[in-house]
Amino acid sequence: MATLCRLREVPRHLLVCEKSNFGHDKSRHRHIVETHYYNYRVSFLIPECGILSKELKDLVMAFGPYYSVKDLPLHELITHEFINTFVKKGSCSALTYNANIDEDNAAALLPNGKLILSLDKDTYEETGLQGRPSRYSGRKIMKFSAEESTLMSYFSSYRIQEHRPKIAVSSVADLQCPVLRSSELGGQPDTACSALELFDWLGAVFSHAELNNEPDSFLSSYCCPQPSTVVARASLCTVTGFILPEKICLLLEQLCRYFDEPKLAPWVTLAVQGFADSPVSWRENEHGFRRGGEHLYNFVIFNNRDYWLHMAVGADDDCPP
């Protein structure tokens, strides 16, 4: 009985699936990408592809650096000089680093210039903040994404360090892939897999889990949903760092153009994972960690420019947009 009660306390997770076409006037693909501000990991998978194209490689390499500034007082982000140099130009995003969102004080500077604070109760009461961030002078490591020369010069009196995104490219041999039909979001028995089945499968692939359901495997008993097909090679690329929505928009556009010339692959995927301890998920929607901290989205891009979109959040988050 106690176990049953604990199971009922497990936080719910939300997964929204929808389909559209990149050519539709009401397609939301750009809005979804542009309003998911704090991106930690971007992965794309291309079946029937042994080597990434030069265009995709160049685009990934051009994701650019980001910066960490140690012991930065939060009031530095609301000075007139900072606002005029960065905020009014829409050229800067920042996020507290190594802060547990449900336990510590955290802050996020949105691209639109709004400063989002997540304070524990004691800090809120002690500072009497009540909407006045200038009174909170806590020092944190902040991660920034902005123009290199300007940012390095502006914060030269602090310990500022440049970081480069980590890029991992691999080729997966004999990958068993679900059979999909762009018009069948919910799948069809013996004909096509559903968006939910694909979402689970992608999680296994991106985690490099075995998909053969071996009885002696103690790590995973998962296997590819049916119907499926085996592709000789699939290219998997993962970029980890502080990745701006503008860069992801360019990558999504390039993946759409992948099918401008005939390809063996019927679809490709682009998955984006947000920082678990970000104060927001999409736009200004409050985000918490609790037991998962997930907020992510995934595009399945078909060769006819149709797409599926997965959006997922967990714990106490509101429904994705």
Tab-separated table of C-alpha atoms in Angstrom:
chain	number	residue	atom	x	y	z
A	1	MET	CA	0.000	0.000	0.000
A	2	ALA	CA	2.864	2.376	0.828
A	3	THR	CA	4.455	1.627	-2.544
A	4	LEU	CA	1.188	2.404	-4.318
A	5	CYS	CA	0.950	5.744	-2.507
A	6	ARG	CA	4.493	6.631	-3.550
A	7	LEU	CA	3.733	5.738	-7.159
A	8	ARG	CA	0.770	8.097	-7.111
A	9	GLU	CA	3.122	10.888	-6.015
A	10	VAL	CA	5.367	10.474	-9.056
A	11	PRO	CA	5.198	13.794	-10.970
A	12	ARG	CA	3.427	13.726	-14.261
A	13	HIS	CA	5.190	14.539	-17.525
A	14	LEU	CA	3.631	16.268	-20.508
A	15	LEU	CA	4.315	15.358	-24.132
A	16	VAL	CA	2.568	17.227	-26.936
A	17	CYS	CA	2.713	15.878	-30.499
A	18	GLU	CA	1.491	17.707	-33.588
A	19	LYS	CA	2.040	17.677	-37.340
A	20	SER	CA	2.200	20.384	-39.976
A	21	ASN	CA	4.120	21.444	-43.072
A	22	PHE	CA	6.961	23.948	-43.276
A	23	GLY	CA	5.194	25.660	-46.182
A	24	HIS	CA	1.949	26.313	-44.299
A	25	ASP	CA	1.233	29.926	-43.364
A	26	LYS	CA	0.212	28.908	-39.843
A	27	SER	CA	3.170	26.601	-39.213
A	28	ARG	CA	4.586	27.242	-35.732
A	29	HIS	CA	8.052	25.811	-36.268
A	30	ARG	CA	9.939	29.111	-36.169
A	31	HIS	CA	8.001	30.383	-33.147
A	32	ILE	CA	8.712	27.186	-31.183
A	33	VAL	CA	12.449	27.445	-31.845
A	34	GLU	CA	12.784	31.206	-31.294
A	35	THR	CA	10.985	31.209	-27.930
A	36	HIS	CA	12.926	28.294	-26.400
A	37	TYR	CA	15.787	30.467	-25.191
A	38	TYR	CA	18.116	28.278	-23.125
A	39	ASN	CA	19.348	25.301	-25.124
A	40	TYR	CA	21.926	22.897	-23.762
A	41	ARG	CA	22.094	20.128	-26.320
A	42	VAL	CA	21.185	19.831	-30.012
A	43	SER	CA	21.211	16.472	-31.806
A	44	PHE	CA	20.256	15.511	-35.323
A	45	LEU	CA	19.984	12.063	-36.860
A	46	ILE	CA	20.060	11.349	-40.595
A	47	PRO	CA	19.290	7.764	-41.691
A	48	GLU	CA	20.944	6.408	-44.844
A	49	CYS	CA	23.809	8.864	-44.469
A	50	GLY	CA	27.417	7.827	-43.854
A	51	ILE	CA	29.067	11.277	-43.895
A	52	LEU	CA	27.582	14.678	-43.076
A	53	SER	CA	27.445	17.192	-45.894
A	54	LYS	CA	29.873	20.123	-45.938
A	55	GLU	CA	26.956	22.530	-45.423
A	56	LEU	CA	25.891	20.808	-42.205
A	57	LYS	CA	29.448	20.524	-40.913
A	58	ASP	CA	30.160	24.201	-41.573
A	59	LEU	CA	26.929	25.247	-39.913
A	60	VAL	CA	27.647	23.233	-36.769
A	61	MET	CA	31.198	24.571	-36.555
A	62	ALA	CA	29.827	28.127	-36.809
A	63	PHE	CA	27.700	27.807	-33.662
A	64	GLY	CA	30.291	30.041	-32.038
A	65	PRO	CA	31.594	30.567	-28.504
A	66	TYR	CA	29.860	31.470	-25.268
A	67	TYR	CA	31.282	32.885	-22.048
A	68	SER	CA	31.207	32.426	-18.292
A	69	VAL	CA	31.679	35.318	-15.869
A	70	LYS	CA	32.489	34.386	-12.265
A	71	ASP	CA	31.384	36.294	-9.162
A	72	LEU	CA	29.188	38.650	-11.145
A	73	PRO	CA	26.841	40.806	-9.022
A	74	LEU	CA	23.375	40.617	-10.451
A	75	HIS	CA	22.904	44.377	-10.404
A	76	GLU	CA	25.463	44.599	-13.217
A	77	LEU	CA	22.722	43.382	-15.568
A	78	ILE	CA	20.432	46.346	-14.909
A	79	THR	CA	22.869	49.239	-15.190
A	80	HIS	CA	22.167	51.808	-17.909
A	81	GLU	CA	25.493	51.020	-19.540
A	82	PHE	CA	24.755	47.290	-19.801
A	83	ILE	CA	21.241	47.911	-21.087
A	84	ASN	CA	22.466	50.335	-23.769
A	85	THR	CA	25.376	48.110	-24.800
A	86	PHE	CA	23.582	44.764	-24.952
A	87	VAL	CA	19.896	44.676	-24.050
A	88	LYS	CA	18.635	47.344	-26.452
A	89	LYS	CA	20.510	45.644	-29.279
A	90	GLY	CA	18.928	42.274	-28.444
A	91	SER	CA	22.378	40.720	-28.581
A	92	CYS	CA	22.768	39.094	-25.169
A	93	SER	CA	21.360	36.129	-23.235
A	94	ALA	CA	22.549	35.001	-19.821
A	95	LEU	CA	21.819	32.191	-17.398
A	96	THR	CA	23.042	31.319	-13.902
A	97	TYR	CA	25.425	28.361	-14.026
A	98	ASN	CA	25.638	25.493	-11.516
A	99	ALA	CA	22.526	26.580	-9.615
A	100	ASN	CA	19.805	24.125	-8.607
A	101	ILE	CA	16.604	25.824	-9.668
A	102	ASP	CA	14.462	24.304	-6.890
A	103	GLU	CA	17.010	25.040	-4.137
A	104	ASP	CA	19.249	27.978	-5.073
A	105	ASN	CA	18.878	31.528	-6.270
A	106	ALA	CA	19.017	31.702	-10.057
A	107	ALA	CA	18.625	34.318	-12.766
A	108	ALA	CA	18.104	34.454	-16.513
A	109	LEU	CA	18.416	37.401	-18.876
A	110	LEU	CA	16.026	36.867	-21.779
A	111	PRO	CA	16.842	38.096	-25.304
A	112	ASN	CA	13.987	40.605	-24.982
A	113	GLY	CA	15.770	42.232	-22.039
A	114	LYS	CA	13.626	40.856	-19.245
A	115	LEU	CA	15.436	39.595	-16.155
A	116	ILE	CA	13.881	36.475	-14.612
A	117	LEU	CA	14.745	35.691	-10.985
A	118	SER	CA	14.155	32.467	-9.082
A	119	LEU	CA	14.774	33.073	-5.370
A	120	ASP	CA	14.400	30.831	-2.380
A	121	LYS	CA	11.986	32.049	0.285
A	122	ASP	CA	14.673	33.183	2.729
A	123	THR	CA	16.447	35.325	0.160
A	124	TYR	CA	13.188	36.864	-1.010
A	125	GLU	CA	12.205	37.843	2.512
A	126	GLU	CA	15.687	39.059	3.493
A	127	THR	CA	16.157	41.281	0.450
A	128	GLY	CA	12.609	42.605	0.329
A	129	LEU	CA	13.075	42.278	-3.420
A	130	GLN	CA	9.415	42.492	-4.479
A	131	GLY	CA	10.191	43.085	-8.115
A	132	ARG	CA	13.295	45.273	-7.592
A	133	PRO	CA	16.284	43.188	-8.781
A	134	SER	CA	18.770	45.969	-7.948
A	135	ARG	CA	18.460	44.986	-4.291
A	136	TYR	CA	19.622	41.419	-4.924
A	137	SER	CA	23.421	41.417	-5.023
A	138	GLY	CA	24.094	37.689	-4.837
A	139	ARG	CA	27.152	36.556	-6.791
A	140	LYS	CA	26.919	33.685	-9.237
A	141	ILE	CA	28.669	32.301	-12.272
A	142	MET	CA	26.704	33.545	-15.271
A	143	LYS	CA	26.877	32.070	-18.773
A	144	PHE	CA	26.533	34.600	-21.587
A	145	SER	CA	26.069	34.491	-25.301
A	146	ALA	CA	26.893	37.798	-27.014
A	147	GLU	CA	29.325	39.495	-29.382
A	148	GLU	CA	32.841	38.356	-28.444
A	149	SER	CA	34.870	41.589	-28.473
A	150	THR	CA	32.193	43.650	-26.741
A	151	LEU	CA	31.513	41.115	-23.997
A	152	MET	CA	35.172	40.388	-23.254
A	153	SER	CA	35.872	44.100	-22.987
A	154	TYR	CA	32.800	44.946	-20.928
A	155	PHE	CA	33.474	42.316	-18.254
A	156	SER	CA	37.272	42.621	-18.324
A	157	SER	CA	37.344	43.452	-14.597
A	158	TYR	CA	35.743	40.059	-13.803
A	159	ARG	CA	36.972	36.534	-14.413
A	160	ILE	CA	35.550	35.911	-17.863
A	161	GLN	CA	36.287	32.767	-19.836
A	162	GLU	CA	35.472	31.684	-23.364
A	163	HIS	CA	33.952	28.265	-24.029
A	164	ARG	CA	33.402	26.380	-27.268
A	165	PRO	CA	30.486	24.010	-27.861
A	166	LYS	CA	31.436	20.338	-27.794
A	167	ILE	CA	30.697	18.541	-31.059
A	168	ALA	CA	30.366	14.767	-31.358
A	169	VAL	CA	29.763	13.115	-34.738
A	170	SER	CA	29.291	9.383	-35.158
A	171	SER	CA	28.148	6.926	-37.775
A	172	VAL	CA	25.789	4.172	-36.648
A	173	ALA	CA	25.860	0.949	-38.650
A	174	ASP	CA	22.853	-1.294	-39.286
A	175	LEU	CA	20.447	0.897	-37.347
A	176	GLN	CA	16.940	-0.464	-36.968
A	177	CYS	CA	14.568	2.455	-37.593
A	178	PRO	CA	10.780	2.741	-37.191
A	179	VAL	CA	8.730	2.994	-40.355
A	180	LEU	CA	6.890	6.337	-40.421
A	181	ARG	CA	4.191	7.968	-42.521
A	182	SER	CA	3.970	11.735	-42.267
A	183	SER	CA	0.157	11.670	-42.427
A	184	GLU	CA	-0.157	9.095	-39.615
A	185	LEU	CA	0.843	10.899	-36.400
A	186	GLY	CA	-0.852	8.198	-34.342
A	187	GLY	CA	0.575	5.371	-36.446
A	188	GLN	CA	-1.202	2.412	-38.039
A	189	PRO	CA	-0.917	-1.220	-36.907
A	190	ASP	CA	1.462	-3.203	-39.144
A	191	THR	CA	1.908	-0.146	-41.380
A	192	ALA	CA	3.547	2.755	-39.522
A	193	CYS	CA	4.794	3.662	-36.038
A	194	SER	CA	3.337	6.516	-34.011
A	195	ALA	CA	4.959	9.778	-32.934
A	196	LEU	CA	5.056	8.516	-29.342
A	197	GLU	CA	6.839	5.300	-30.338
A	198	LEU	CA	9.358	7.312	-32.328
A	199	PHE	CA	9.970	9.639	-29.366
A	200	ASP	CA	10.873	6.681	-27.131
A	201	TRP	CA	13.096	5.219	-29.856
A	202	LEU	CA	14.976	8.489	-30.318
A	203	GLY	CA	15.683	8.621	-26.599
A	204	ALA	CA	17.314	5.209	-26.827
A	205	VAL	CA	19.352	6.135	-29.912
A	206	PHE	CA	20.600	9.432	-28.468
A	207	SER	CA	21.536	7.578	-25.270
A	208	HIS	CA	23.470	4.991	-27.311
A	209	ALA	CA	21.375	2.199	-25.817
A	210	GLU	CA	21.276	-1.253	-27.366
A	211	LEU	CA	18.077	-1.877	-29.329
A	212	ASN	CA	18.220	-5.656	-29.710
A	213	ASN	CA	16.356	-6.591	-26.491
A	214	GLU	CA	18.896	-9.214	-25.472
A	215	PRO	CA	17.642	-11.278	-22.482
A	216	ASP	CA	21.005	-10.989	-20.690
A	217	SER	CA	21.193	-7.193	-20.966
A	218	PHE	CA	21.051	-5.482	-17.583
A	219	LEU	CA	21.058	-1.970	-19.078
A	220	SER	CA	18.138	-1.995	-21.497
A	221	SER	CA	15.472	-4.383	-22.691
A	222	TYR	CA	14.129	-1.838	-25.169
A	223	CYS	CA	13.731	-2.774	-28.826
A	224	CYS	CA	12.744	-0.842	-31.922
A	225	PRO	CA	8.966	-0.494	-32.422
A	226	GLN	CA	7.358	-2.280	-35.331
A	227	PRO	CA	7.154	-2.051	-38.267
A	228	SER	CA	10.805	-1.186	-38.757
A	229	THR	CA	13.550	-1.222	-41.339
A	230	VAL	CA	17.330	-1.511	-41.085
A	231	VAL	CA	19.469	1.269	-42.595
A	232	ALA	CA	23.075	0.553	-43.500
A	233	ARG	CA	24.387	3.806	-42.012
A	234	ALA	CA	23.005	6.720	-40.038
A	235	SER	CA	24.826	9.920	-39.082
A	236	LEU	CA	24.353	11.271	-35.571
A	237	CYS	CA	25.660	14.688	-34.551
A	238	THR	CA	25.369	16.198	-31.056
A	239	VAL	CA	26.383	19.712	-30.023
A	240	THR	CA	26.569	20.593	-26.320
A	241	GLY	CA	26.978	24.087	-24.893
A	242	PHE	CA	24.994	27.334	-24.664
A	243	ILE	CA	23.212	27.336	-28.024
A	244	LEU	CA	21.144	30.259	-29.266
A	245	PRO	CA	17.752	29.804	-30.954
A	246	GLU	CA	19.007	31.678	-34.037
A	247	LYS	CA	21.617	28.998	-34.642
A	248	ILE	CA	19.016	26.257	-34.279
A	249	CYS	CA	16.745	28.035	-36.777
A	250	LEU	CA	19.570	27.958	-39.331
A	251	LEU	CA	20.188	24.268	-38.655
A	252	LEU	CA	16.493	23.459	-39.025
A	253	GLU	CA	16.395	25.305	-42.360
A	254	GLN	CA	19.464	23.426	-43.580
A	255	LEU	CA	17.927	20.076	-42.619
A	256	CYS	CA	14.794	21.028	-44.546
A	257	ARG	CA	16.956	21.706	-47.609
A	258	TYR	CA	18.535	18.271	-47.185
A	259	PHE	CA	15.712	16.877	-49.308
A	260	ASP	CA	16.120	19.387	-52.164
A	261	GLU	CA	17.951	16.587	-53.928
A	262	PRO	CA	16.666	12.973	-53.884
A	263	LYS	CA	17.755	11.036	-50.797
A	264	LEU	CA	17.296	7.475	-49.588
A	265	ALA	CA	16.232	8.702	-46.159
A	266	PRO	CA	12.468	9.381	-45.873
A	267	TRP	CA	12.974	11.610	-42.805
A	268	VAL	CA	15.547	13.219	-40.478
A	269	THR	CA	15.210	14.416	-36.884
A	270	LEU	CA	16.371	17.438	-34.891
A	271	ALA	CA	16.161	17.238	-31.085
A	272	VAL	CA	16.806	20.185	-28.743
A	273	GLN	CA	17.169	19.891	-24.964
A	274	GLY	CA	16.987	22.870	-22.602
A	275	PHE	CA	19.029	23.497	-19.471
A	276	ALA	CA	17.441	21.509	-16.649
A	277	ASP	CA	17.899	24.385	-14.191
A	278	SER	CA	16.651	27.195	-16.408
A	279	PRO	CA	13.999	29.382	-14.690
A	280	VAL	CA	11.880	29.288	-17.876
A	281	SER	CA	11.075	26.784	-20.602
A	282	TRP	CA	9.314	28.500	-23.509
A	283	ARG	CA	8.881	32.284	-23.499
A	284	GLU	CA	8.416	33.237	-19.834
A	285	ASN	CA	6.744	30.002	-18.727
A	286	GLU	CA	8.044	29.072	-15.284
A	287	HIS	CA	10.199	25.954	-15.198
A	288	GLY	CA	11.157	23.751	-12.246
A	289	PHE	CA	13.441	20.763	-11.807
A	290	ARG	CA	11.860	18.600	-9.099
A	291	ARG	CA	12.772	15.092	-10.344
A	292	GLY	CA	13.560	15.633	-13.988
A	293	GLY	CA	13.986	19.189	-15.154
A	294	GLU	CA	13.237	18.282	-18.755
A	295	HIS	CA	12.000	20.767	-21.328
A	296	LEU	CA	12.739	19.785	-24.892
A	297	TYR	CA	11.406	19.578	-28.413
A	298	ASN	CA	12.028	17.425	-31.453
A	299	PHE	CA	11.290	17.868	-35.158
A	300	VAL	CA	10.797	14.934	-37.502
A	301	ILE	CA	11.347	16.362	-40.990
A	302	PHE	CA	9.889	14.385	-43.883
A	303	ASN	CA	10.993	14.540	-47.498
A	304	ASN	CA	7.699	16.185	-48.538
A	305	ARG	CA	8.307	19.089	-46.060
A	306	ASP	CA	5.737	17.725	-43.619
A	307	TYR	CA	6.961	17.593	-40.044
A	308	TRP	CA	6.069	16.160	-36.672
A	309	LEU	CA	6.804	18.154	-33.556
A	310	HIS	CA	7.292	16.731	-30.066
A	311	MET	CA	7.332	19.123	-27.088
A	312	ALA	CA	7.905	17.777	-23.583
A	313	VAL	CA	8.077	19.195	-20.068
A	314	GLY	CA	7.887	17.577	-16.655
A	315	ALA	CA	7.127	18.025	-12.985
A	316	ASP	CA	5.157	21.218	-12.319
A	317	ASP	CA	5.621	22.983	-15.672
A	318	ASP	CA	2.697	24.355	-17.643
A	319	CYS	CA	1.704	22.695	-20.886
A	320	PRO	CA	4.111	23.448	-23.779
A	321	PRO	CA	2.965	26.210	-26.151
